[in-house]
XYZ file of C-alpha atoms in Angstrom:
654
model
C 25.760 -38.940 37.202
C 29.284 -38.072 38.318
C 29.937 -34.460 39.311
C 33.586 -33.889 38.269
C 35.133 -34.732 34.882
C 38.798 -34.412 33.979
C 39.413 -33.551 30.318
C 42.610 -35.345 29.309
C 43.341 -33.176 26.292
C 44.135 -29.669 25.133
C 43.227 -27.086 22.500
C 39.860 -26.764 20.820
C 38.524 -30.186 21.840
C 39.225 -29.512 25.523
C 37.418 -26.181 25.237
C 34.504 -27.859 23.449
C 34.101 -30.615 26.093
C 34.324 -28.077 28.912
C 31.501 -26.111 27.265
C 29.148 -29.095 27.515
C 30.262 -29.892 31.060
C 29.359 -26.362 32.076
C 25.959 -26.623 30.352
C 25.248 -29.863 32.233
C 26.275 -28.375 35.567
C 29.319 -30.641 35.908
C 32.658 -29.543 37.372
C 35.490 -29.540 34.806
C 39.185 -30.233 35.384
C 41.729 -29.178 32.761
C 45.249 -30.542 32.512
C 48.125 -28.707 30.883
C 51.779 -29.020 29.991
C 54.298 -26.246 30.478
C 53.667 -25.180 26.885
C 49.947 -24.678 27.646
C 50.117 -22.940 31.016
C 48.298 -19.902 29.637
C 46.039 -21.733 27.177
C 42.340 -21.099 26.754
C 41.196 -24.500 28.033
C 43.089 -23.829 31.253
C 41.220 -20.553 31.708
C 37.814 -22.029 30.825
C 37.887 -24.982 33.229
C 36.764 -24.865 36.849
C 40.090 -26.375 37.946
C 43.398 -26.714 36.089
C 46.437 -28.759 37.027
C 49.916 -29.082 35.527
C 50.875 -32.565 34.329
C 54.386 -32.142 32.950
C 56.739 -30.511 30.431
C 55.875 -29.670 26.824
C 56.651 -33.017 25.111
C 53.414 -35.015 24.880
C 55.111 -38.212 26.035
C 55.816 -36.559 29.387
C 52.426 -34.868 29.766
C 49.310 -35.593 27.699
C 50.434 -39.153 26.917
C 51.494 -39.927 30.486
C 48.930 -42.253 32.082
C 50.493 -41.780 35.517
C 50.298 -37.994 35.227
C 46.600 -38.119 34.273
C 45.780 -40.518 37.104
C 47.615 -38.324 39.593
C 45.755 -35.228 38.369
C 42.414 -37.014 38.725
C 43.223 -38.109 42.268
C 44.358 -34.626 43.299
C 41.250 -32.908 41.934
C 38.569 -35.400 42.967
C 37.615 -36.267 39.387
C 35.273 -39.212 39.013
C 35.380 -39.515 35.223
C 37.856 -38.760 32.434
C 36.953 -37.533 28.948
C 39.886 -38.173 26.570
C 38.807 -35.963 23.652
C 40.508 -37.243 20.506
C 44.141 -38.034 19.853
C 46.571 -38.618 22.717
C 45.116 -41.376 24.982
C 41.602 -41.464 23.524
C 42.072 -44.866 21.849
C 44.475 -46.386 24.350
C 43.055 -49.557 25.884
C 45.727 -49.651 28.600
C 44.649 -46.156 29.652
C 40.981 -47.209 29.854
C 41.936 -50.193 32.034
C 44.166 -48.048 34.258
C 41.255 -45.678 34.866
C 39.002 -48.601 35.775
C 41.567 -49.933 38.258
C 41.693 -46.478 39.838
C 37.912 -46.408 40.189
C 37.459 -43.784 37.477
C 34.907 -43.801 34.665
C 36.300 -43.645 31.140
C 34.060 -41.555 28.882
C 34.511 -43.907 25.984
C 34.022 -47.527 24.941
C 35.192 -50.654 26.810
C 38.882 -51.444 26.540
C 38.066 -54.607 24.569
C 36.277 -52.560 21.907
C 39.221 -50.160 21.688
C 41.579 -53.092 21.172
C 39.348 -54.716 18.566
C 38.908 -51.529 16.520
C 42.029 -49.567 17.488
C 44.205 -52.207 15.891
C 43.504 -51.773 12.169
C 44.446 -55.375 11.440
C 41.974 -56.779 13.992
C 39.357 -54.243 12.916
C 39.460 -55.481 9.322
C 39.126 -59.082 10.501
C 36.149 -58.196 12.695
C 34.405 -56.317 9.887
C 35.057 -59.110 7.403
C 33.642 -61.647 9.853
C 30.492 -59.516 10.065
C 30.104 -59.739 6.289
C 31.237 -56.186 5.538
C 33.507 -55.656 2.487
C 37.092 -54.649 3.363
C 39.984 -53.243 1.337
C 42.340 -55.979 0.073
C 45.641 -55.974 1.950
C 47.979 -57.756 4.362
C 46.191 -60.095 6.738
C 48.298 -59.261 9.797
C 49.774 -62.692 10.364
C 53.219 -61.293 9.648
C 54.053 -57.585 9.883
C 57.823 -57.500 9.482
C 59.411 -55.638 6.584
C 59.770 -58.719 4.407
C 56.136 -59.748 4.892
C 54.953 -56.257 4.027
C 57.068 -56.308 0.864
C 55.604 -59.664 -0.185
C 52.066 -58.390 0.432
C 52.747 -55.197 -1.526
C 54.094 -57.149 -4.490
C 50.996 -59.353 -4.435
C 48.653 -56.357 -4.372
C 50.496 -54.409 -7.062
C 51.586 -50.800 -6.816
C 50.586 -48.237 -5.745
C 49.925 -49.410 -2.187
C 49.073 -47.669 1.058
C 51.183 -48.150 4.192
C 49.391 -47.422 7.449
C 50.050 -47.833 11.191
C 47.861 -50.525 12.673
C 47.413 -48.486 15.869
C 46.986 -45.194 14.017
C 44.273 -42.695 13.378
C 43.699 -39.180 12.121
C 45.565 -39.878 8.901
C 48.942 -39.810 10.643
C 51.692 -42.017 9.273
C 49.878 -42.945 6.053
C 52.092 -43.219 2.991
C 51.309 -44.000 -0.613
C 54.125 -46.019 -2.188
C 54.161 -46.096 -5.976
C 57.315 -48.159 -6.643
C 58.787 -51.280 -5.084
C 62.198 -49.628 -4.725
C 60.696 -46.974 -2.434
C 58.965 -49.391 -0.066
C 61.782 -50.089 2.417
C 62.466 -46.411 3.090
C 58.734 -45.743 3.421
C 58.381 -48.593 5.920
C 61.241 -47.238 8.025
C 59.832 -43.719 8.077
C 56.266 -44.876 8.755
C 57.411 -47.036 11.659
C 59.190 -44.045 13.227
C 56.098 -41.871 12.935
C 53.888 -44.642 14.317
C 56.139 -45.146 17.342
C 56.196 -41.434 18.055
C 52.475 -40.834 17.616
C 50.949 -44.088 18.900
C 53.690 -45.987 20.743
C 53.259 -48.933 18.344
C 55.092 -49.366 15.025
C 53.049 -52.290 13.671
C 52.126 -51.627 10.024
C 49.815 -53.047 7.406
C 49.701 -52.545 3.651
C 46.558 -52.162 1.536
C 45.565 -51.648 -2.051
C 45.533 -47.915 -2.753
C 42.222 -46.712 -4.148
C 43.265 -43.603 -6.058
C 39.999 -41.894 -6.980
C 38.070 -42.483 -3.800
C 35.583 -40.767 -1.562
C 35.751 -40.946 2.209
C 32.384 -41.460 3.893
C 31.890 -42.126 7.591
C 28.913 -42.984 9.776
C 28.430 -41.624 13.300
C 27.101 -44.191 15.790
C 25.843 -43.988 19.362
C 25.558 -47.062 21.575
C 24.617 -47.528 25.228
C 25.429 -50.270 27.720
C 21.898 -51.681 27.412
C 22.246 -52.920 23.836
C 20.824 -49.958 21.917
C 22.795 -48.820 18.862
C 21.764 -46.146 16.357
C 23.557 -44.267 13.608
C 23.237 -40.535 13.011
C 23.797 -40.486 9.279
C 26.947 -39.872 7.306
C 29.660 -37.277 6.894
C 31.740 -36.870 3.758
C 35.422 -36.213 4.458
C 36.949 -36.508 0.983
C 38.734 -33.135 1.024
C 42.072 -34.082 2.575
C 45.766 -33.267 2.433
C 48.428 -35.691 3.651
C 45.530 -38.127 4.251
C 44.140 -35.757 6.898
C 40.737 -34.145 6.523
C 40.384 -30.386 6.171
C 36.741 -29.961 5.072
C 33.837 -32.186 6.138
C 30.127 -32.048 5.471
C 26.855 -33.759 6.242
C 25.012 -35.192 4.460
C 27.062 -36.417 1.474
C 25.835 -35.489 -1.994
C 27.174 -38.830 -3.253
C 24.903 -41.324 -1.533
C 21.468 -42.345 -2.657
C 18.884 -43.492 -0.120
C 19.586 -47.189 -0.644
C 23.370 -46.892 -0.219
C 22.926 -44.585 2.779
C 20.719 -47.183 4.486
C 23.113 -50.053 3.717
C 26.110 -48.117 4.988
C 24.296 -47.163 8.189
C 23.312 -50.766 8.801
C 26.924 -51.887 8.318
C 28.147 -49.288 10.822
C 25.637 -50.478 13.416
C 26.684 -54.090 12.761
C 30.358 -53.241 13.392
C 29.501 -51.482 16.666
C 27.438 -54.440 17.854
C 30.153 -56.914 16.834
C 32.627 -55.401 19.307
C 30.206 -54.545 22.116
C 30.681 -50.839 21.550
C 29.337 -48.140 23.870
C 29.522 -44.364 23.524
C 30.071 -42.255 20.414
C 32.113 -43.774 17.593
C 32.616 -43.499 13.870
C 32.778 -46.229 11.245
C 34.687 -45.098 8.155
C 34.320 -46.346 4.592
C 36.135 -45.804 1.296
C 33.867 -45.476 -1.741
C 35.302 -45.667 -5.288
C 34.227 -42.422 -6.931
C 33.171 -44.121 -10.169
C 31.081 -46.812 -8.423
C 29.316 -45.009 -5.549
C 27.067 -47.976 -4.777
C 30.137 -49.908 -3.571
C 32.000 -49.271 -0.342
C 34.769 -50.834 1.736
C 35.241 -50.784 5.496
C 38.260 -48.603 6.356
C 38.375 -48.408 10.148
C 36.395 -47.559 13.249
C 37.421 -44.611 15.384
C 36.555 -45.489 18.958
C 36.276 -41.893 20.091
C 34.715 -38.577 19.239
C 35.755 -37.329 15.792
C 37.173 -33.903 14.961
C 34.313 -33.460 12.490
C 31.492 -34.311 14.927
C 30.073 -30.725 14.882
C 28.560 -31.162 11.404
C 26.522 -34.092 12.707
C 25.502 -32.045 15.738
C 24.269 -29.192 13.548
C 22.157 -31.355 11.237
C 20.703 -33.545 14.017
C 20.449 -30.979 16.809
C 22.211 -33.371 19.208
C 25.098 -32.703 21.605
C 27.325 -35.760 21.130
C 29.490 -34.952 24.156
C 26.387 -34.854 26.333
C 25.390 -38.271 25.001
C 28.889 -39.573 25.724
C 28.661 -38.418 29.320
C 25.178 -39.857 29.902
C 26.125 -43.198 28.344
C 29.284 -43.326 30.477
C 27.096 -42.712 33.545
C 25.041 -45.781 32.630
C 21.964 -44.041 31.297
C 20.028 -45.621 28.410
C 20.363 -43.985 25.022
C 16.683 -43.164 24.772
C 16.828 -43.115 20.970
C 15.491 -45.367 18.250
C 16.695 -45.217 14.677
C 13.402 -43.656 13.591
C 14.007 -40.796 16.055
C 17.060 -39.608 14.126
C 16.351 -37.002 11.459
C 18.654 -34.677 9.532
C 17.791 -31.010 9.039
C 19.606 -29.077 6.336
C 23.304 -29.212 5.532
C 26.458 -28.463 7.533
C 30.050 -27.919 6.393
C 33.174 -27.653 8.559
C 36.598 -26.249 7.701
C 39.660 -26.957 9.831
C 42.084 -24.098 10.374
C 45.672 -25.300 10.557
C 48.963 -23.562 11.289
C 50.459 -24.513 7.942
C 51.639 -23.137 4.615
C 49.636 -24.615 1.708
C 52.016 -23.057 -0.836
C 54.917 -24.906 0.781
C 53.549 -28.428 0.756
C 51.259 -27.745 3.740
C 54.278 -27.697 6.033
C 53.486 -26.611 9.600
C 54.151 -23.031 10.610
C 54.140 -21.602 14.132
C 54.555 -18.411 16.079
C 52.740 -16.258 18.611
C 49.136 -15.184 18.081
C 49.347 -11.398 17.864
C 45.767 -10.725 16.919
C 42.650 -12.883 16.769
C 39.280 -12.052 15.277
C 36.628 -14.735 14.907
C 33.416 -14.424 12.859
C 29.878 -14.215 14.174
C 26.869 -16.163 12.951
C 28.536 -19.572 12.676
C 29.904 -22.122 15.124
C 33.560 -21.768 16.098
C 35.354 -24.544 17.987
C 38.645 -22.955 18.954
C 41.315 -23.180 21.600
C 43.057 -19.964 20.568
C 43.499 -16.673 22.318
C 45.802 -13.710 21.797
C 49.287 -14.356 23.158
C 49.226 -18.139 22.605
C 52.372 -19.651 21.132
C 51.775 -22.260 18.439
C 54.713 -24.633 18.787
C 55.868 -27.802 17.057
C 55.028 -29.961 20.076
C 51.437 -30.711 19.082
C 49.079 -31.127 16.146
C 48.881 -27.965 13.978
C 45.078 -27.723 14.043
C 44.028 -24.424 15.637
C 40.267 -24.190 15.243
C 37.210 -25.293 13.271
C 34.548 -23.166 11.588
C 31.184 -24.849 11.018
C 28.288 -23.397 9.029
C 24.733 -24.713 8.694
C 22.065 -23.930 6.127
C 18.847 -25.316 4.682
C 20.849 -26.649 1.719
C 24.454 -27.254 0.662
C 24.852 -24.072 -1.376
C 23.736 -21.915 1.539
C 26.020 -23.707 3.986
C 29.015 -23.263 1.668
C 28.282 -19.552 1.208
C 27.964 -19.014 4.946
C 31.194 -20.878 5.606
C 33.096 -18.826 3.029
C 31.706 -15.580 4.457
C 32.820 -16.649 7.936
C 36.339 -17.520 6.758
C 36.584 -14.084 5.113
C 36.010 -12.485 8.531
C 38.722 -14.476 10.317
C 41.953 -12.750 11.253
C 44.762 -14.736 12.875
C 47.938 -12.672 12.773
C 51.342 -13.884 13.913
C 50.866 -17.454 12.674
C 50.631 -18.546 9.053
C 47.384 -20.462 8.441
C 45.470 -22.198 5.654
C 42.415 -19.911 5.804
C 42.971 -18.334 2.384
C 43.539 -21.781 0.865
C 40.269 -23.007 2.391
C 38.391 -20.129 0.762
C 39.920 -20.976 -2.596
C 39.064 -24.646 -2.135
C 35.433 -23.901 -1.285
C 35.196 -21.793 -4.458
C 36.573 -24.614 -6.643
C 34.097 -25.621 -9.349
C 34.323 -29.327 -8.494
C 33.798 -28.664 -4.784
C 30.815 -26.456 -5.552
C 29.364 -29.236 -7.709
C 30.057 -31.943 -5.108
C 32.515 -33.765 -7.399
C 34.929 -34.696 -4.628
C 37.630 -37.284 -4.081
C 40.504 -37.751 -1.634
C 43.092 -36.554 -4.178
C 41.375 -33.288 -5.135
C 43.214 -31.085 -2.606
C 46.624 -32.362 -3.671
C 45.760 -31.494 -7.268
C 44.798 -27.962 -6.208
C 48.018 -27.081 -4.379
C 48.828 -23.400 -4.480
C 52.099 -21.676 -5.197
C 53.564 -18.725 -3.363
C 52.226 -15.535 -4.889
C 53.815 -12.104 -4.990
C 52.550 -9.608 -2.454
C 49.335 -7.896 -3.603
C 49.801 -4.261 -4.615
C 47.177 -3.051 -2.161
C 48.900 -4.800 0.761
C 52.232 -3.195 -0.152
C 50.499 0.173 -0.294
C 48.758 -0.432 3.034
C 52.059 -1.359 4.679
C 53.728 1.841 3.461
C 50.800 3.985 4.577
C 50.781 2.299 7.987
C 54.484 3.092 8.348
C 53.808 6.651 7.214
C 51.065 7.069 9.817
C 53.433 5.789 12.514
C 55.969 8.517 11.656
C 53.536 11.387 11.392
C 53.376 13.731 14.379
C 50.089 14.041 16.236
C 48.456 16.957 17.950
C 46.609 20.144 16.974
C 49.741 21.865 15.653
C 51.968 20.057 13.134
C 55.505 21.229 12.359
C 55.947 20.800 8.574
C 59.645 20.012 9.088
C 58.628 17.014 11.257
C 56.617 15.347 8.489
C 58.125 12.334 6.670
C 59.927 13.704 3.640
C 60.069 17.135 5.294
C 59.005 20.479 3.941
C 60.709 21.434 0.684
C 60.548 24.438 -1.626
C 58.513 23.375 -4.620
C 57.220 19.984 -3.488
C 57.623 17.382 -0.688
C 60.350 14.747 -0.982
C 59.585 11.092 -1.594
C 59.939 8.635 1.305
C 61.061 5.173 0.191
C 60.083 1.880 1.850
C 61.505 -1.548 1.175
C 58.777 -4.165 1.588
C 59.527 -7.861 1.644
C 57.816 -11.045 2.794
C 59.520 -14.373 3.462
C 60.402 -16.072 0.201
C 59.534 -13.076 -1.983
C 61.591 -10.444 -3.747
C 61.768 -6.978 -2.152
C 59.572 -4.238 -3.582
C 60.160 -0.510 -3.285
C 57.169 1.616 -2.301
C 57.419 5.431 -2.360
C 55.129 7.834 -0.555
C 54.954 11.586 -0.214
C 52.575 13.891 1.532
C 50.507 12.952 4.567
C 48.796 9.580 4.887
C 45.361 11.169 4.629
C 46.172 12.630 1.183
C 49.196 10.671 -0.004
C 50.760 10.145 -3.390
C 52.065 6.600 -3.698
C 54.113 4.514 -6.165
C 54.485 0.717 -5.911
C 57.528 -0.654 -7.691
C 57.729 0.703 -11.233
C 54.020 1.527 -11.370
C 52.359 4.860 -11.971
C 51.656 7.238 -9.055
C 48.327 6.748 -7.295
C 46.309 8.805 -4.876
C 45.837 7.072 -1.544
C 44.623 7.790 1.934
C 44.762 5.877 5.213
C 43.360 6.251 8.695
C 42.710 4.125 11.770
C 39.194 2.973 12.668
C 38.555 0.911 15.792
C 42.041 -0.603 15.586
C 41.815 -1.442 11.878
C 43.668 0.301 9.070
C 41.321 1.721 6.423
C 42.984 2.400 3.074
C 41.568 3.949 -0.079
C 43.668 3.210 -3.162
C 42.532 3.864 -6.718
C 39.074 4.719 -5.348
C 38.720 1.288 -3.678
C 38.472 1.227 0.121
C 39.612 -1.826 2.081
C 39.868 -2.676 5.772
C 42.988 -4.371 7.160
C 43.796 -5.858 10.523
C 47.363 -5.160 11.646
C 49.808 -6.408 14.258
C 53.459 -5.601 14.850
C 55.997 -8.191 16.000
C 59.440 -6.634 16.257
C 60.610 -5.801 12.750
C 57.710 -7.699 11.165
C 54.284 -6.275 10.443
C 51.308 -8.578 9.867
C 48.330 -7.647 7.728
C 45.033 -9.477 7.422
C 42.268 -9.101 4.839
C 39.486 -11.409 3.624
C 40.926 -14.459 5.359
C 44.443 -13.849 4.017
C 47.407 -12.856 6.158
C 50.795 -11.485 5.143
C 53.997 -10.969 7.133
C 56.065 -8.071 5.791
C 59.305 -6.386 6.749
C 59.515 -2.613 6.322
C 62.895 -0.955 5.971
C 63.915 2.611 5.229
C 66.013 3.633 3.412
C 66.316 1.090 0.605
C 69.759 -0.226 1.446
C 69.367 -3.777 2.747
C 71.382 -6.367 0.818
C 69.727 -9.391 -0.693
C 70.734 -12.890 0.310
C 73.736 -14.062 -1.782
C 72.886 -16.423 -4.603
C 75.064 -19.146 -3.091
C 73.072 -18.927 0.132
C 69.799 -19.251 -1.760
C 71.055 -22.246 -3.722
C 73.315 -24.141 -1.337
C 72.158 -23.342 2.195
C 69.590 -25.654 3.750
C 67.203 -23.963 6.175
C 64.583 -25.468 8.474
C 61.281 -25.026 6.597
C 59.333 -25.024 9.868
C 60.027 -25.182 13.622
C 60.658 -28.743 14.770
C 63.061 -31.348 16.137
C 65.856 -32.972 14.143
C 65.483 -36.728 14.496
C 68.035 -38.000 11.964
C 71.117 -36.636 10.167
C 72.281 -38.733 7.220
C 75.372 -36.798 6.123
C 78.698 -35.789 7.629
C 80.927 -32.735 7.343
C 82.919 -32.892 4.083
C 80.658 -35.501 2.480
C 79.953 -35.189 -1.261
C 76.232 -35.395 -2.102
C 74.153 -35.096 -5.259
C 71.015 -33.018 -5.752
C 67.993 -34.806 -4.307
C 70.006 -36.872 -1.817
C 68.491 -37.202 1.661
C 70.255 -34.948 4.184
C 68.240 -35.084 7.409
C 64.782 -35.634 8.883
C 62.881 -32.942 10.781
C 59.867 -33.823 12.939
C 57.219 -31.146 13.433
C 53.715 -31.471 14.842
C 53.796 -35.299 14.798
C 54.957 -35.501 11.177
C 58.297 -36.323 9.582
C 59.763 -34.128 6.843
C 62.780 -35.281 4.822
C 65.113 -32.498 3.664
C 67.085 -33.199 0.508
C 70.082 -31.597 -1.177
C 69.105 -28.665 -3.437
C 72.361 -28.924 -5.469
C 75.378 -31.159 -5.990
C 78.016 -30.221 -3.447
C 80.147 -30.869 -0.382
C 78.595 -30.602 3.098
C 80.017 -27.657 5.034
C 79.015 -25.950 8.269
C 76.907 -28.894 9.436
C 74.975 -27.515 12.407
C 72.167 -30.069 12.572
C 72.310 -32.540 15.463
C 69.766 -35.280 16.276
C 67.477 -34.262 19.130
C 68.040 -30.531 18.569
C 64.992 -28.254 18.412
C 65.233 -25.583 15.712
C 63.176 -22.576 14.678
C 61.941 -21.904 11.160
C 64.640 -20.626 8.771
C 67.483 -21.881 11.013
C 70.546 -22.693 8.879
C 71.124 -26.450 9.175
C 74.004 -26.937 6.751
C 75.612 -25.477 3.642
C 76.486 -27.214 0.392
C 79.480 -25.868 -1.499
C 79.892 -26.759 -5.162
C 82.873 -29.050 -5.650
């Protein structure tokens, strides 16, 4: 066994691998970009070394930088995690030339399965059913168009070198195909360094089932059962579970045997996942989708039901040890469900968010795989996944309840997340009943809601507490509203969150015994006090606990897995944004980099016309014209990095 392992990754997966290295008594080496200098994985590792600036191409995707870091720290092996270089055959070969052990499969297996076109051919040759699509003999735009026409719309475009759902596009009409090809090629080049595409028949009502396999260098291959990953948005998983409620014993056995056959066909070693698409209305059928030649994001659910540490198995297999497992040795115990926490706004098309983590509270009693800590900046340079919460129980209902309870305890302030959406999704009647498919999340999209009355009240009471004098003697003239003959004066607060209308909240008296009015509502009795850093508020005889964090003029509140960013102003005199600005000004919906500008100053455009493309967290987002108008004040430039809400251009009605 080697004694020093370099983890060529970041975030929660780097932290998770380092945890196993520590448990096995192995020395860990972390690498970091300038953006991650203060990150948790850097703190957790035995040694940490800088490998470059924030852009992944100059740091985490730089083979030379990783090799140099390994040489400087005496690393003997490299664990790639997932993403970045984990499925890069050239990287595996470069490590071998440098005398380093790659904690992953042989380069030939990566090439055979990492290329989706070759992977389908290999699976088909092994007698496994595959999704109808282009055969890979020609991958130019014209060939893809011919293949799409032959399949019939809708079709699915996908990068041949891709993974993790990135770059996938459903195309419903022939006239949209060329633009989709262009955009998908750009994303594929940026994420994988290869813009080769294939097109497949799109299976609309489908379930996504995958099989975890382990294989050693001595010919032993076993599978560890299945995971269901049908709850997805943008073709990326957000909730995974094991086992699947869909499969019967016969189908489960057949699928496991097919996964083992694929692994053997390519001489696989290590931990890998064979993925299948199952039509929801014919669950006894399945089609090979792809093989991920690396550890999967959702591997913890398999670990919880089998009791195995998959990273430990990866390390032992890489060191040449035999697997020591037969198929009969693998048994599942109970049920596990995982939810991925992303920096994104579900009410705004799941667009990435960002910001600085002002406060972090994680639940007890469940497994948390996280790379977060207070003070971290979530930028647009990397994938928006922040953490994973995994719950286990003797049955599915118990696991779901435990997961929901854990999500209710989470507080991440300073960064918008999908935690509240996840809780709503887990409570969905179809999810509870196990009636899943890959389109369910898209059908359950949420809309921006007005600020809850209790949150508005809590914000006003927090502001009131901040203004109240402290000490044993209180001057009545120093109290908010002041002392008046007859009765105290009202103090008015203007509360507003991004994208919502302002609401006036009035308070009078002290926070401990306040009278409060929200908007045009009736007066209520309220009280507020601090307890161990949390704000406790009683309103209408209901007591709630809030987490709070202040970031300049913004105040963040957290409760039951929700978070809200409010702005408090007093007095009520701030002007609203002009209607023209709301209608004709185009803002950046998230932090990112402008990669294309399709209009010029003075150009006439119609509503819905493409204006520019913004790249954020490895995804492209096309911004279109909200109204008919003439382009004015064009500030967007290709290659420019912008923050959320930056004004990019203005459209003036002709």
